[in-house]
């Protein structure tokens, strides 16, 4: 059973001072305080596959095996860059599976030893009117013999400074979870293919 919680509100306060110099005196003219509301979606999902195998297929950066494991869900994946931090990955999703046609992310970091990957959504097109940013962090941890758990956190900031309604936060979590479930289904059905 996946657990998803949302509506964690984090406020960041930015303070900016504007100064003018008159007759060698520094005078503070204005102090601007802006508050940003940051939403957070957390998800934990048990997977009936070993941590090593899930990491190898879903998070190691090997596009060909990830695409094969997501057949029917992802039509194509393109990577701009060397696959390391800063690289942009564009996933073209199958229209029969999702209303979203393209999902584009920039890799921020990948730690194979800790099995943690962090990326940010590339905000463009229709999304630019909704989000300032969306950053996801996934950690894969052992959960017994031949099993693991995926811990995911998605932190977002909207253009309008509000939180998403709970059902839309749940959709964000379910979107990421859908990919993990698809990989799990493929690996359970083909246990020795990528071992």
CSV table of C-alpha atoms in Angstrom, one decimal:
chain,number,residue,atom,x,y,z
A,1,UNK,CA,0.0,0.0,0.0
A,2,UNK,CA,1.4,3.3,-1.0
A,3,UNK,CA,1.3,6.1,1.5
A,4,UNK,CA,1.0,9.6,0.3
A,5,UNK,CA,0.8,12.7,2.4
A,6,UNK,CA,0.5,16.3,1.3
A,7,UNK,CA,0.0,19.8,2.3
A,8,UNK,CA,3.1,20.3,4.2
A,9,UNK,CA,3.6,24.0,4.2
A,10,UNK,CA,7.0,25.5,4.3
A,11,UNK,CA,7.4,29.2,4.3
A,12,UNK,CA,10.6,30.8,3.2
A,13,UNK,CA,11.0,34.5,3.8
A,14,UNK,CA,13.2,36.5,1.5
A,15,UNK,CA,14.4,39.9,2.9
A,16,UNK,CA,15.8,42.4,0.6
A,17,UNK,CA,17.1,45.8,1.7
A,18,UNK,CA,17.4,48.7,-0.6
A,19,UNK,CA,19.9,51.4,0.4
A,20,UNK,CA,20.8,54.8,-1.0
A,21,UNK,CA,23.9,56.8,-0.1
A,22,UNK,CA,23.3,60.5,0.6
A,23,UNK,CA,26.3,62.7,1.8
A,24,UNK,CA,28.3,59.6,2.8
A,25,UNK,CA,25.4,58.3,5.0
A,26,UNK,CA,23.9,54.9,4.3
A,27,UNK,CA,20.1,55.1,4.6
A,28,UNK,CA,17.8,52.1,4.5
A,29,UNK,CA,14.8,53.2,2.3
A,30,UNK,CA,12.7,50.1,2.0
A,31,UNK,CA,12.6,46.6,3.4
A,32,UNK,CA,10.7,44.1,1.2
A,33,UNK,CA,9.5,40.9,2.7
A,34,UNK,CA,8.2,38.2,0.5
A,35,UNK,CA,6.8,34.9,1.7
A,36,UNK,CA,6.8,31.8,-0.5
A,37,UNK,CA,4.6,28.8,0.1
A,38,UNK,CA,6.2,25.5,-0.7
A,39,UNK,CA,4.2,22.3,-1.0
A,40,UNK,CA,5.6,18.9,-0.2
A,41,UNK,CA,4.3,15.5,-1.3
A,42,UNK,CA,5.8,12.4,0.3
A,43,UNK,CA,5.3,8.8,-0.8
A,44,UNK,CA,6.5,5.5,0.4
A,45,UNK,CA,6.0,2.4,-1.8
A,46,UNK,CA,7.0,-1.2,-1.1
A,47,UNK,CA,8.4,-3.0,-4.2
A,48,UNK,CA,8.6,-6.8,-4.7
A,49,UNK,CA,12.0,-6.5,-6.3
A,50,UNK,CA,15.5,-6.3,-4.8
A,51,UNK,CA,17.0,-2.8,-4.2
A,52,UNK,CA,19.9,-3.6,-6.6
A,53,UNK,CA,17.6,-4.6,-9.5
A,54,UNK,CA,15.1,-1.7,-9.1
A,55,UNK,CA,18.0,0.8,-8.9
A,56,UNK,CA,19.7,-0.7,-12.0
A,57,UNK,CA,16.6,-0.6,-14.1
A,58,UNK,CA,14.8,2.6,-12.9
A,59,UNK,CA,17.4,4.9,-11.5
A,60,UNK,CA,20.9,4.1,-12.8
A,61,UNK,CA,20.5,6.2,-15.9
A,62,UNK,CA,20.4,3.3,-18.4
A,63,UNK,CA,17.7,4.6,-20.7
A,64,UNK,CA,17.4,1.5,-22.9
A,65,UNK,CA,16.6,-0.9,-20.0
A,66,UNK,CA,14.3,1.7,-18.3
A,67,UNK,CA,12.4,2.2,-21.6
A,68,UNK,CA,12.1,-1.6,-22.1
A,69,UNK,CA,10.7,-2.0,-18.5
A,70,UNK,CA,8.2,0.7,-19.2
A,71,UNK,CA,7.0,-0.6,-22.5
A,72,UNK,CA,3.4,0.6,-23.2
A,73,UNK,CA,3.8,3.5,-20.8
A,74,UNK,CA,6.8,5.4,-22.3
A,75,UNK,CA,7.1,5.6,-26.0
A,76,UNK,CA,10.5,7.2,-26.1
A,77,UNK,CA,13.2,8.7,-23.9
A,78,UNK,CA,15.8,11.3,-25.1
A,79,UNK,CA,18.7,12.5,-23.0
A,80,UNK,CA,20.5,15.8,-23.6
A,81,UNK,CA,23.9,15.6,-22.0
A,82,UNK,CA,26.1,12.8,-20.7
A,83,UNK,CA,23.5,11.4,-18.3
A,84,UNK,CA,25.2,13.0,-15.3
A,85,UNK,CA,24.0,16.1,-13.3
A,86,UNK,CA,22.7,18.8,-15.5
A,87,UNK,CA,21.4,16.4,-18.2
A,88,UNK,CA,17.9,16.8,-19.4
A,89,UNK,CA,15.7,13.8,-19.9
A,90,UNK,CA,12.5,14.0,-22.0
A,91,UNK,CA,10.1,11.1,-21.6
A,92,UNK,CA,7.3,10.9,-24.3
A,93,UNK,CA,4.4,9.1,-22.6
A,94,UNK,CA,2.0,6.9,-24.3
A,95,UNK,CA,-1.3,8.9,-24.8
A,96,UNK,CA,-3.3,5.8,-23.9
A,97,UNK,CA,-1.8,5.9,-20.4
A,98,UNK,CA,-1.6,9.6,-19.5
A,99,UNK,CA,-3.0,13.0,-20.5
A,100,UNK,CA,0.6,14.3,-20.1
A,101,UNK,CA,2.4,13.9,-23.4
A,102,UNK,CA,5.9,14.8,-22.4
A,103,UNK,CA,7.7,14.8,-19.0
A,104,UNK,CA,11.0,16.6,-18.9
A,105,UNK,CA,13.4,16.6,-16.0
A,106,UNK,CA,17.0,17.8,-15.2
A,107,UNK,CA,19.2,15.6,-13.1
A,108,UNK,CA,20.5,17.3,-10.1
A,109,UNK,CA,22.4,14.4,-8.5
A,110,UNK,CA,22.6,10.6,-8.5
A,111,UNK,CA,24.3,8.8,-5.7
A,112,UNK,CA,24.6,5.1,-6.6
A,113,UNK,CA,26.1,4.1,-3.2
A,114,UNK,CA,23.3,5.7,-1.2
A,115,UNK,CA,20.7,4.9,-4.0
A,116,UNK,CA,19.4,8.5,-4.1
A,117,UNK,CA,18.5,10.4,-7.2
A,118,UNK,CA,17.4,14.0,-7.2
A,119,UNK,CA,15.9,15.9,-10.2
A,120,UNK,CA,13.9,18.9,-11.1
A,121,UNK,CA,11.0,19.2,-13.5
A,122,UNK,CA,11.9,21.5,-16.4
A,123,UNK,CA,9.1,24.1,-16.2
A,124,UNK,CA,8.1,25.2,-19.7
A,125,UNK,CA,5.0,25.4,-21.8
A,126,UNK,CA,1.7,24.9,-19.9
A,127,UNK,CA,3.6,24.1,-16.7
A,128,UNK,CA,5.3,27.5,-16.7
A,129,UNK,CA,1.9,29.1,-15.9
A,130,UNK,CA,1.4,26.8,-12.9
A,131,UNK,CA,4.8,26.0,-11.3
A,132,UNK,CA,7.9,28.0,-10.4
A,133,UNK,CA,9.7,24.7,-9.5
A,134,UNK,CA,9.2,21.1,-8.7
A,135,UNK,CA,12.0,19.0,-7.3
A,136,UNK,CA,11.8,15.3,-6.6
A,137,UNK,CA,14.1,13.1,-4.5
A,138,UNK,CA,13.9,9.3,-4.6
A,139,UNK,CA,15.7,7.0,-2.2
A,140,UNK,CA,15.5,3.2,-2.7
A,141,UNK,CA,16.1,1.2,0.5
A,142,UNK,CA,16.3,-2.6,1.2
A,143,UNK,CA,13.1,-4.1,2.7
A,144,UNK,CA,14.0,-7.7,3.2
A,145,UNK,CA,15.0,-10.5,0.9
A,146,UNK,CA,14.2,-9.6,-2.7
A,147,UNK,CA,12.3,-6.5,-1.8
A,148,UNK,CA,12.8,-2.8,-1.3
A,149,UNK,CA,10.9,0.4,-0.6
A,150,UNK,CA,10.9,3.6,-2.6
A,151,UNK,CA,10.8,6.8,-0.5
A,152,UNK,CA,9.9,9.8,-2.6
A,153,UNK,CA,9.6,13.5,-1.8
A,154,UNK,CA,8.4,16.1,-4.2
A,155,UNK,CA,8.7,19.7,-3.2
A,156,UNK,CA,7.0,22.3,-5.4
A,157,UNK,CA,6.3,26.0,-5.6
A,158,UNK,CA,3.5,27.4,-7.6
A,159,UNK,CA,3.5,30.6,-9.6
A,160,UNK,CA,0.4,31.9,-7.7
A,161,UNK,CA,2.0,31.2,-4.3
A,162,UNK,CA,-0.7,28.7,-3.2
A,163,UNK,CA,-0.7,25.0,-2.5
A,164,UNK,CA,-2.2,22.5,-4.9
A,165,UNK,CA,-5.5,21.0,-3.8
A,166,UNK,CA,-5.0,17.6,-2.1
A,167,UNK,CA,-6.3,15.7,-5.2
A,168,UNK,CA,-3.8,17.4,-7.4
A,169,UNK,CA,-1.0,16.7,-5.0
A,170,UNK,CA,-2.1,13.1,-5.0
A,171,UNK,CA,-1.9,13.1,-8.8
A,172,UNK,CA,1.7,14.2,-8.6
A,173,UNK,CA,2.6,11.3,-6.3
A,174,UNK,CA,0.6,8.8,-8.4
A,175,UNK,CA,2.4,10.0,-11.6
A,176,UNK,CA,5.8,9.1,-10.1
A,177,UNK,CA,4.4,6.0,-8.5
A,178,UNK,CA,2.9,4.8,-11.9
A,179,UNK,CA,6.5,4.6,-13.3
A,180,UNK,CA,7.7,2.6,-10.3
A,181,UNK,CA,4.7,0.2,-10.5
A,182,UNK,CA,5.3,-0.3,-14.2
A,183,UNK,CA,9.0,-1.2,-13.6
A,184,UNK,CA,8.0,-3.5,-10.8
A,185,UNK,CA,5.4,-5.4,-12.9
A,186,UNK,CA,7.9,-5.9,-15.7
A,187,UNK,CA,10.7,-7.1,-13.3
A,188,UNK,CA,8.4,-9.5,-11.5
A,189,UNK,CA,7.2,-11.0,-14.9
A,190,UNK,CA,10.8,-11.1,-16.2
A,191,UNK,CA,12.9,-11.8,-13.1
A,192,UNK,CA,16.2,-12.8,-14.8
A,193,UNK,CA,16.2,-10.3,-17.7
A,194,UNK,CA,18.3,-7.6,-16.1
A,195,UNK,CA,19.8,-9.6,-13.2
